């Protein structure tokens, strides 16, 4: 299987891929600069500017893109190249929208201009995930130049609406184009530190609601107001943040590099509202809570805990806003092994297999039984103020994507 990467053919491919990417380094950085310059924070998630630059860049290299979209400002790009003989179908996936910048005044660099600081390249979305998108695009062009040597097919998908897990991105694309399920997926979402994301946490967003009879504030007693009841329950839920779990056997290796957060249940009350006036009893209060569920727990486990919680506390009820299970691809799967081997060849060290903290579109393929891994140049666990990537990481990712794809299809 992955022995191909150590064969004469694999070593020759590594040399050719390395030369192609190194010779195209300036083009890669120009593409990254162009797409960082296009505003695509979500919300509102308008990606048509990014899509235009990416499609034009590929068209100059005789690679045609088609657009699959429900909303004109949220296009999804698709391009496919065919090898010279039958084989598997590999998907290279990235997204074009970015998280919001927060307070722009907190940034020390421009939001929409690629700015160099030493080896770092700053700009909104460089880490999440325009650096990886540029690397995936160059890797796809490299693979197109080698199409005659490949088996099977490779499809490139650059999607919208990922950062809010909205309805117009990869979910819509797969509904319209089930042929893009493929046999395996490389998603450019970086888990941080150039690690290999074989798993990610599940999500459960809930609304926790407290009620009580209305009345005058001077008549309240301990725990009689809705806000007090909600506060007591939130204090209990906050304690769940300390819980670590053991991962399933298929990804047992992630425990070796779990760190503080990767196998931890997290509970974040993101919003809270309640009450009407300072002198009145708050007869209603609501908190919206984001629970991130590590592999080793399941949605059913959290639902049982929440049912028990509202039983113990007076006047409480909860409801689901949205949720999905933790998901993973076995460390021993072919696609995980090819990306790991390619990264070892390019970087000189094998990447740790980890649980990625934020959700990604890889979960959409895993939910349909397709092996999917995440690998990309995002340096941190999650992007934030002064978002950045290391320049060499972007270059290396382009090599790793192309080389892993060639190996996977050669192995098919």
Tab-separated table of C-alpha atoms in Angstrom:
chain	number	residue	atom	x	y	z
A	1	UNK	CA	0.000	0.000	0.000
A	2	UNK	CA	1.943	3.040	1.214
A	3	UNK	CA	5.140	1.243	0.192
A	4	UNK	CA	4.631	2.946	-3.189
A	5	UNK	CA	5.968	6.169	-1.653
A	6	UNK	CA	9.220	4.368	-0.864
A	7	UNK	CA	9.478	2.712	-4.277
A	8	UNK	CA	11.483	3.998	-7.221
A	9	UNK	CA	8.273	5.289	-8.791
A	10	UNK	CA	7.261	6.997	-5.568
A	11	UNK	CA	10.646	8.610	-5.077
A	12	UNK	CA	10.619	9.865	-8.661
A	13	UNK	CA	7.122	11.285	-8.138
A	14	UNK	CA	8.272	13.020	-4.944
A	15	UNK	CA	11.112	14.686	-6.852
A	16	UNK	CA	8.789	15.826	-9.645
A	17	UNK	CA	6.136	17.104	-7.233
A	18	UNK	CA	8.747	18.920	-5.190
A	19	UNK	CA	10.192	20.570	-8.279
A	20	UNK	CA	6.756	21.571	-9.597
A	21	UNK	CA	5.708	23.178	-6.303
A	22	UNK	CA	9.036	24.896	-5.685
A	23	UNK	CA	9.023	26.324	-9.206
A	24	UNK	CA	5.456	27.556	-8.621
A	25	UNK	CA	6.093	29.090	-5.198
A	26	UNK	CA	5.579	32.683	-6.336
A	27	UNK	CA	2.347	31.729	-8.123
A	28	UNK	CA	1.132	29.998	-4.985
A	29	UNK	CA	1.777	33.044	-2.809
A	30	UNK	CA	0.189	35.368	-5.368
A	31	UNK	CA	-2.924	33.195	-5.423
A	32	UNK	CA	-3.045	33.257	-1.622
A	33	UNK	CA	-2.669	37.042	-1.649
A	34	UNK	CA	-5.478	37.393	-4.191
A	35	UNK	CA	-7.963	35.268	-2.282
A	36	UNK	CA	-7.106	36.844	1.088
A	37	UNK	CA	-7.908	40.153	-0.607
A	38	UNK	CA	-11.465	38.968	-1.278
A	39	UNK	CA	-13.757	39.432	1.706
A	40	UNK	CA	-15.608	36.239	2.642
A	41	UNK	CA	-16.356	36.273	6.393
A	42	UNK	CA	-19.369	34.224	7.392
A	43	UNK	CA	-21.881	35.632	8.022
A	44	UNK	CA	-22.768	36.710	5.408
A	45	UNK	CA	-20.433	34.179	3.724
A	46	UNK	CA	-20.278	35.665	0.223
A	47	UNK	CA	-17.538	33.750	-1.608
A	48	UNK	CA	-18.086	34.773	-5.214
A	49	UNK	CA	-14.957	36.957	-5.199
A	50	UNK	CA	-12.743	34.111	-3.967
A	51	UNK	CA	-14.377	31.678	-6.380
A	52	UNK	CA	-13.716	34.023	-9.285
A	53	UNK	CA	-9.994	34.196	-8.560
A	54	UNK	CA	-9.681	30.435	-8.033
A	55	UNK	CA	-11.616	29.547	-11.199
A	56	UNK	CA	-9.589	32.029	-13.270
A	57	UNK	CA	-6.317	30.680	-11.862
A	58	UNK	CA	-7.272	27.125	-12.831
A	59	UNK	CA	-8.591	28.211	-16.240
A	60	UNK	CA	-5.175	29.669	-17.076
A	61	UNK	CA	-3.859	26.145	-16.595
A	62	UNK	CA	-6.553	24.635	-18.849
A	63	UNK	CA	-8.571	23.280	-15.927
A	64	UNK	CA	-12.279	24.001	-16.183
A	65	UNK	CA	-14.445	24.551	-13.107
A	66	UNK	CA	-18.175	24.233	-12.834
A	67	UNK	CA	-20.306	26.011	-10.259
A	68	UNK	CA	-22.940	24.286	-8.150
A	69	UNK	CA	-24.833	26.787	-6.024
A	70	UNK	CA	-28.135	27.450	-4.355
A	71	UNK	CA	-27.251	31.063	-3.531
A	72	UNK	CA	-25.399	33.059	-6.245
A	73	UNK	CA	-23.088	34.700	-3.696
A	74	UNK	CA	-22.202	31.290	-2.223
A	75	UNK	CA	-20.891	29.250	-5.148
A	76	UNK	CA	-19.293	25.831	-4.821
A	77	UNK	CA	-16.554	25.086	-7.358
A	78	UNK	CA	-15.967	21.612	-8.794
A	79	UNK	CA	-13.233	20.403	-11.114
A	80	UNK	CA	-12.315	16.826	-12.001
A	81	UNK	CA	-9.363	15.261	-13.770
A	82	UNK	CA	-9.324	11.687	-15.014
A	83	UNK	CA	-6.367	9.368	-15.009
A	84	UNK	CA	-5.364	7.077	-17.828
A	85	UNK	CA	-6.972	3.932	-16.411
A	86	UNK	CA	-9.754	2.931	-14.002
A	87	UNK	CA	-9.233	3.382	-10.279
A	88	UNK	CA	-10.523	5.098	-7.187
A	89	UNK	CA	-12.009	8.561	-6.882
A	90	UNK	CA	-10.249	10.965	-4.502
A	91	UNK	CA	-11.723	14.290	-3.362
A	92	UNK	CA	-9.567	17.316	-2.447
A	93	UNK	CA	-11.795	19.618	-0.406
A	94	UNK	CA	-11.445	23.128	0.992
A	95	UNK	CA	-13.696	26.042	1.848
A	96	UNK	CA	-13.662	29.667	0.720
A	97	UNK	CA	-15.488	31.422	3.567
A	98	UNK	CA	-13.738	32.549	6.748
A	99	UNK	CA	-14.690	33.178	10.344
A	100	UNK	CA	-15.460	36.776	11.248
A	101	UNK	CA	-12.598	39.011	12.367
A	102	UNK	CA	-14.104	40.064	15.685
A	103	UNK	CA	-13.067	43.613	16.560
A	104	UNK	CA	-10.950	44.854	13.618
A	105	UNK	CA	-9.249	47.314	15.974
A	106	UNK	CA	-7.689	44.352	17.797
A	107	UNK	CA	-5.763	43.343	14.663
A	108	UNK	CA	-2.224	44.612	14.169
A	109	UNK	CA	-2.278	43.751	10.441
A	110	UNK	CA	-4.780	44.548	7.672
A	111	UNK	CA	-7.667	42.112	7.457
A	112	UNK	CA	-7.732	41.753	3.693
A	113	UNK	CA	-4.114	42.086	2.651
A	114	UNK	CA	-1.517	39.337	2.862
A	115	UNK	CA	1.130	40.724	5.209
A	116	UNK	CA	4.504	39.143	5.846
A	117	UNK	CA	6.133	39.087	9.281
A	118	UNK	CA	9.265	36.960	9.128
A	119	UNK	CA	8.113	33.555	7.931
A	120	UNK	CA	4.493	34.249	8.839
A	121	UNK	CA	1.828	35.320	6.343
A	122	UNK	CA	-0.999	37.236	8.016
A	123	UNK	CA	-4.508	38.075	6.880
A	124	UNK	CA	-8.068	37.097	7.709
A	125	UNK	CA	-8.562	33.471	6.728
A	126	UNK	CA	-4.927	32.581	6.066
A	127	UNK	CA	-5.114	29.893	8.752
A	128	UNK	CA	-8.778	29.019	8.342
A	129	UNK	CA	-8.388	28.171	5.547
A	130	UNK	CA	-7.226	30.182	2.572
A	131	UNK	CA	-3.634	29.021	3.021
A	132	UNK	CA	-4.782	25.439	2.593
A	133	UNK	CA	-7.143	26.399	-0.236
A	134	UNK	CA	-4.244	27.893	-2.190
A	135	UNK	CA	-2.139	24.786	-1.499
A	136	UNK	CA	-4.958	22.458	-2.596
A	137	UNK	CA	-5.421	24.474	-5.790
A	138	UNK	CA	-1.738	24.272	-6.705
A	139	UNK	CA	-1.651	20.567	-5.830
A	140	UNK	CA	-4.622	19.965	-8.123
A	141	UNK	CA	-2.844	21.751	-10.975
A	142	UNK	CA	0.225	19.619	-10.309
A	143	UNK	CA	-1.883	16.458	-10.451
A	144	UNK	CA	-3.490	17.606	-13.702
A	145	UNK	CA	-0.009	17.792	-15.222
A	146	UNK	CA	0.529	14.156	-14.181
A	147	UNK	CA	-2.904	12.852	-15.217
A	148	UNK	CA	-1.522	10.392	-17.751
A	149	UNK	CA	0.325	8.571	-14.976
A	150	UNK	CA	-2.646	8.299	-12.631
A	151	UNK	CA	-5.398	5.766	-12.148
A	152	UNK	CA	-8.936	6.784	-11.302
A	153	UNK	CA	-10.124	10.347	-10.809
A	154	UNK	CA	-9.407	13.353	-8.610
A	155	UNK	CA	-12.061	15.969	-7.900
A	156	UNK	CA	-11.387	19.383	-6.437
A	157	UNK	CA	-14.173	21.011	-4.414
A	158	UNK	CA	-13.922	24.574	-3.099
A	159	UNK	CA	-17.073	25.190	-1.102
A	160	UNK	CA	-18.972	27.963	0.655
A	161	UNK	CA	-20.788	28.139	3.982
A	162	UNK	CA	-18.442	25.905	5.987
A	163	UNK	CA	-17.550	28.107	8.959
A	164	UNK	CA	-21.163	28.224	10.170
A	165	UNK	CA	-21.945	24.723	8.895
A	166	UNK	CA	-24.650	26.302	6.775
A	167	UNK	CA	-26.938	24.774	4.133
A	168	UNK	CA	-25.332	26.219	1.001
A	169	UNK	CA	-21.900	24.583	1.016
A	170	UNK	CA	-20.683	20.992	0.993
A	171	UNK	CA	-23.986	19.632	2.263
A	172	UNK	CA	-25.841	21.115	-0.708
A	173	UNK	CA	-23.068	20.055	-3.080
A	174	UNK	CA	-23.268	16.414	-2.021
A	175	UNK	CA	-27.056	16.436	-2.263
A	176	UNK	CA	-26.841	17.687	-5.839
A	177	UNK	CA	-23.766	15.709	-6.831
A	178	UNK	CA	-23.591	12.340	-5.060
A	179	UNK	CA	-20.863	11.385	-7.546
A	180	UNK	CA	-18.608	13.637	-5.462
A	181	UNK	CA	-18.774	11.314	-2.479
A	182	UNK	CA	-15.779	9.543	-3.977
A	183	UNK	CA	-13.781	6.838	-2.223
A	184	UNK	CA	-11.760	9.058	0.126
A	185	UNK	CA	-11.311	12.735	1.005
A	186	UNK	CA	-8.375	14.953	1.876
A	187	UNK	CA	-9.769	18.065	3.556
A	188	UNK	CA	-7.402	21.012	3.929
A	189	UNK	CA	-8.611	21.950	7.406
A	190	UNK	CA	-5.541	22.016	9.633
A	191	UNK	CA	-5.880	20.553	13.125
A	192	UNK	CA	-2.972	22.782	14.229
A	193	UNK	CA	0.760	22.209	14.214
A	194	UNK	CA	0.783	20.257	10.916
A	195	UNK	CA	-0.821	17.281	12.638
A	196	UNK	CA	-3.075	14.711	10.967
A	197	UNK	CA	-6.746	15.051	11.832
A	198	UNK	CA	-8.293	11.595	11.752
A	199	UNK	CA	-11.210	12.566	13.997
A	200	UNK	CA	-13.194	15.517	15.200
A	201	UNK	CA	-15.537	16.290	18.001
A	202	UNK	CA	-19.270	16.041	17.704
A	203	UNK	CA	-21.471	19.046	18.327
A	204	UNK	CA	-24.558	19.549	20.433
A	205	UNK	CA	-26.019	23.055	20.551
A	206	UNK	CA	-28.852	23.362	23.044
A	207	UNK	CA	-31.160	25.966	24.519
A	208	UNK	CA	-31.530	25.543	28.293
A	209	UNK	CA	-34.672	27.287	29.514
A	210	UNK	CA	-35.758	28.166	33.056
A	211	UNK	CA	-39.182	29.388	34.136
A	212	UNK	CA	-40.905	30.392	37.363
A	213	UNK	CA	-44.066	32.292	38.411
A	214	UNK	CA	-43.911	36.076	37.968
A	215	UNK	CA	-43.912	38.377	40.963
A	216	UNK	CA	-42.330	41.277	42.805
A	217	UNK	CA	-38.569	41.055	43.208
A	218	UNK	CA	-38.615	41.689	46.980
A	219	UNK	CA	-40.475	38.398	47.478
A	220	UNK	CA	-37.897	36.129	45.828
A	221	UNK	CA	-36.246	33.342	47.772
A	222	UNK	CA	-33.237	31.145	47.076
A	223	UNK	CA	-33.605	29.551	43.643
A	224	UNK	CA	-37.066	30.952	43.031
A	225	UNK	CA	-36.246	33.164	40.024
A	226	UNK	CA	-35.676	31.788	36.550
A	227	UNK	CA	-32.261	33.448	36.317
A	228	UNK	CA	-31.146	31.877	39.605
A	229	UNK	CA	-32.351	28.455	38.481
A	230	UNK	CA	-30.559	28.809	35.185
A	231	UNK	CA	-27.398	29.999	36.929
A	232	UNK	CA	-27.286	26.960	39.219
A	233	UNK	CA	-27.662	24.611	36.247
A	234	UNK	CA	-24.978	26.455	34.272
A	235	UNK	CA	-22.565	26.117	37.171
A	236	UNK	CA	-23.064	22.347	37.084
A	237	UNK	CA	-22.623	22.206	33.302
A	238	UNK	CA	-19.441	24.275	33.596
A	239	UNK	CA	-17.947	21.408	35.621
A	240	UNK	CA	-18.271	19.135	32.596
A	241	UNK	CA	-15.370	21.070	31.058
A	242	UNK	CA	-12.941	19.084	33.218
A	243	UNK	CA	-13.863	15.683	31.747
A	244	UNK	CA	-11.386	13.749	29.567
A	245	UNK	CA	-12.398	10.563	27.696
A	246	UNK	CA	-10.723	7.540	26.164
A	247	UNK	CA	-10.948	7.370	22.363
A	248	UNK	CA	-12.295	4.392	20.375
A	249	UNK	CA	-9.823	1.672	19.421
A	250	UNK	CA	-9.709	2.664	15.730
A	251	UNK	CA	-8.084	5.953	16.710
A	252	UNK	CA	-6.425	4.927	19.973
A	253	UNK	CA	-3.215	6.584	18.815
A	254	UNK	CA	-4.719	10.069	19.235
A	255	UNK	CA	-4.359	9.690	22.996
A	256	UNK	CA	-0.564	9.953	22.632
A	257	UNK	CA	-0.800	13.565	21.513
A	258	UNK	CA	-4.146	14.625	22.935
A	259	UNK	CA	-2.921	17.659	24.882
A	260	UNK	CA	-5.344	19.553	27.078
A	261	UNK	CA	-8.283	19.927	24.709
A	262	UNK	CA	-8.459	17.211	22.061
A	263	UNK	CA	-10.169	14.510	24.157
A	264	UNK	CA	-11.961	16.893	26.503
A	265	UNK	CA	-15.687	17.524	26.660
A	266	UNK	CA	-16.214	21.276	26.394
A	267	UNK	CA	-19.301	23.251	27.424
A	268	UNK	CA	-19.619	26.916	26.487
A	269	UNK	CA	-22.698	29.009	27.369
A	270	UNK	CA	-22.520	31.278	24.338
A	271	UNK	CA	-25.607	33.420	24.965
A	272	UNK	CA	-27.833	34.180	27.933
A	273	UNK	CA	-31.015	36.215	28.235
A	274	UNK	CA	-33.746	36.664	30.819
A	275	UNK	CA	-35.835	38.971	32.889
A	276	UNK	CA	-37.828	42.096	32.146
A	277	UNK	CA	-37.042	44.740	34.757
A	278	UNK	CA	-34.700	44.999	37.703
A	279	UNK	CA	-37.447	44.973	40.360
A	280	UNK	CA	-39.468	42.126	38.849
A	281	UNK	CA	-38.969	38.395	39.265
A	282	UNK	CA	-37.360	36.992	36.133
A	283	UNK	CA	-39.988	34.453	35.121
A	284	UNK	CA	-38.036	33.251	32.085
A	285	UNK	CA	-34.336	32.868	31.232
A	286	UNK	CA	-32.533	31.031	28.434
A	287	UNK	CA	-28.923	30.103	27.739
A	288	UNK	CA	-27.652	28.689	24.460
A	289	UNK	CA	-24.841	26.235	25.094
A	290	UNK	CA	-22.246	24.787	22.717
A	291	UNK	CA	-21.162	21.284	23.740
A	292	UNK	CA	-18.257	19.705	21.832
A	293	UNK	CA	-18.221	15.941	22.234
A	294	UNK	CA	-14.924	14.021	21.898
A	295	UNK	CA	-14.796	10.560	20.318
A	296	UNK	CA	-15.516	8.209	23.189
A	297	UNK	CA	-18.778	9.966	24.066
A	298	UNK	CA	-21.964	10.130	21.997
A	299	UNK	CA	-24.951	12.403	21.602
A	300	UNK	CA	-27.035	9.946	23.617
A	301	UNK	CA	-24.662	10.298	26.584
A	302	UNK	CA	-25.099	14.072	26.650
A	303	UNK	CA	-28.846	13.894	26.177
A	304	UNK	CA	-29.142	11.566	29.172
A	305	UNK	CA	-27.084	13.969	31.295
A	306	UNK	CA	-29.246	16.898	30.268
A	307	UNK	CA	-32.431	14.969	31.060
A	308	UNK	CA	-31.035	14.200	34.516
A	309	UNK	CA	-29.974	17.812	34.998
A	310	UNK	CA	-33.421	19.271	34.349
A	311	UNK	CA	-34.910	16.648	36.657
A	312	UNK	CA	-32.659	17.766	39.534
A	313	UNK	CA	-33.237	21.499	39.042
A	314	UNK	CA	-36.643	23.124	39.349
A	315	UNK	CA	-38.323	24.748	36.388
A	316	UNK	CA	-35.839	23.700	33.704
A	317	UNK	CA	-36.245	22.286	30.198
A	318	UNK	CA	-33.846	21.888	27.292
A	319	UNK	CA	-34.116	21.494	23.542
A	320	UNK	CA	-31.702	20.759	20.714
A	321	UNK	CA	-30.707	23.507	18.298
A	322	UNK	CA	-28.467	21.265	16.195
A	323	UNK	CA	-26.105	18.375	16.719
A	324	UNK	CA	-24.103	15.545	15.208
A	325	UNK	CA	-21.961	12.718	16.478
A	326	UNK	CA	-18.184	12.671	16.944
A	327	UNK	CA	-16.678	11.156	13.822
A	328	UNK	CA	-13.417	9.630	12.731
A	329	UNK	CA	-11.534	7.677	10.113
A	330	UNK	CA	-9.340	4.814	11.231
A	331	UNK	CA	-5.637	5.615	11.552
A	332	UNK	CA	-4.965	2.499	9.466
A	333	UNK	CA	-7.187	3.586	6.555
A	334	UNK	CA	-5.373	3.950	3.226
A	335	UNK	CA	-5.976	7.698	2.940
A	336	UNK	CA	-4.674	8.383	6.458
A	337	UNK	CA	-1.595	6.268	5.766
A	338	UNK	CA	-0.859	7.944	2.424
A	339	UNK	CA	-1.118	11.462	3.815
A	340	UNK	CA	0.977	10.493	6.828
A	341	UNK	CA	3.631	8.887	4.629
A	342	UNK	CA	3.673	11.847	2.223
A	343	UNK	CA	4.064	14.274	5.121
A	344	UNK	CA	6.900	12.181	6.526
A	345	UNK	CA	8.646	12.216	3.160
A	346	UNK	CA	8.245	15.988	2.708
A	347	UNK	CA	8.789	17.110	6.309
A	348	UNK	CA	11.138	14.437	7.631
A	349	UNK	CA	8.878	13.543	10.578
A	350	UNK	CA	5.648	11.614	10.876
A	351	UNK	CA	2.691	13.817	11.900
A	352	UNK	CA	0.816	12.972	15.076
A	353	UNK	CA	-2.715	11.658	14.569
A	354	UNK	CA	-5.107	13.928	16.475
A	355	UNK	CA	-8.712	14.898	17.107
A	356	UNK	CA	-9.498	18.186	15.386
A	357	UNK	CA	-11.411	20.567	17.658
A	358	UNK	CA	-13.690	22.582	15.328
A	359	UNK	CA	-16.107	20.827	13.017
A	360	UNK	CA	-15.180	20.492	9.352
A	361	UNK	CA	-16.760	19.388	6.114
A	362	UNK	CA	-14.853	16.107	6.458
A	363	UNK	CA	-17.651	15.050	8.803
A	364	UNK	CA	-20.156	15.312	5.936
A	365	UNK	CA	-18.284	12.622	4.020
A	366	UNK	CA	-17.647	10.495	7.120
A	367	UNK	CA	-21.378	10.564	7.886
A	368	UNK	CA	-21.883	8.886	4.511
A	369	UNK	CA	-19.258	6.217	5.208
A	370	UNK	CA	-16.412	7.810	3.202
A	371	UNK	CA	-12.945	7.911	4.832
A	372	UNK	CA	-11.820	11.518	5.266
A	373	UNK	CA	-8.829	13.132	6.935
A	374	UNK	CA	-7.906	16.735	7.707
A	375	UNK	CA	-4.442	18.128	7.082
A	376	UNK	CA	-3.432	21.718	6.526
A	377	UNK	CA	-1.146	24.616	7.417
A	378	UNK	CA	-3.282	26.228	10.123
A	379	UNK	CA	-0.706	26.571	12.933
A	380	UNK	CA	-3.066	26.893	15.913
A	381	UNK	CA	-5.906	24.818	17.338
A	382	UNK	CA	-8.276	27.538	16.140
A	383	UNK	CA	-7.718	30.752	14.222
A	384	UNK	CA	-8.144	34.161	15.829
A	385	UNK	CA	-6.814	37.693	15.911
A	386	UNK	CA	-3.900	38.261	13.489
A	387	UNK	CA	-4.636	34.929	11.783
A	388	UNK	CA	-1.576	33.559	10.004
A	389	UNK	CA	0.172	30.631	8.372
A	390	UNK	CA	3.841	29.774	8.065
A	391	UNK	CA	4.881	30.225	4.439
A	392	UNK	CA	6.815	26.964	4.304
A	393	UNK	CA	3.867	25.055	5.729
A	394	UNK	CA	1.695	26.234	2.829
A	395	UNK	CA	4.353	25.153	0.318
A	396	UNK	CA	4.829	21.799	2.053
A	397	UNK	CA	1.083	21.158	2.140
A	398	UNK	CA	0.860	21.583	-1.625
A	399	UNK	CA	3.549	18.917	-2.006
A	400	UNK	CA	1.920	16.601	0.533
A	401	UNK	CA	-1.550	16.846	-1.031
A	402	UNK	CA	-0.208	16.065	-4.505
A	403	UNK	CA	2.086	13.274	-3.387
A	404	UNK	CA	-0.533	11.618	-1.151
A	405	UNK	CA	-3.046	11.739	-4.007
A	406	UNK	CA	-0.592	10.143	-6.441
A	407	UNK	CA	0.203	7.417	-3.941
A	408	UNK	CA	-3.446	6.748	-3.112
A	409	UNK	CA	-4.417	6.432	-6.760
A	410	UNK	CA	-1.335	4.377	-7.605
A	411	UNK	CA	-2.335	2.055	-4.754
A	412	UNK	CA	-5.808	1.723	-6.249
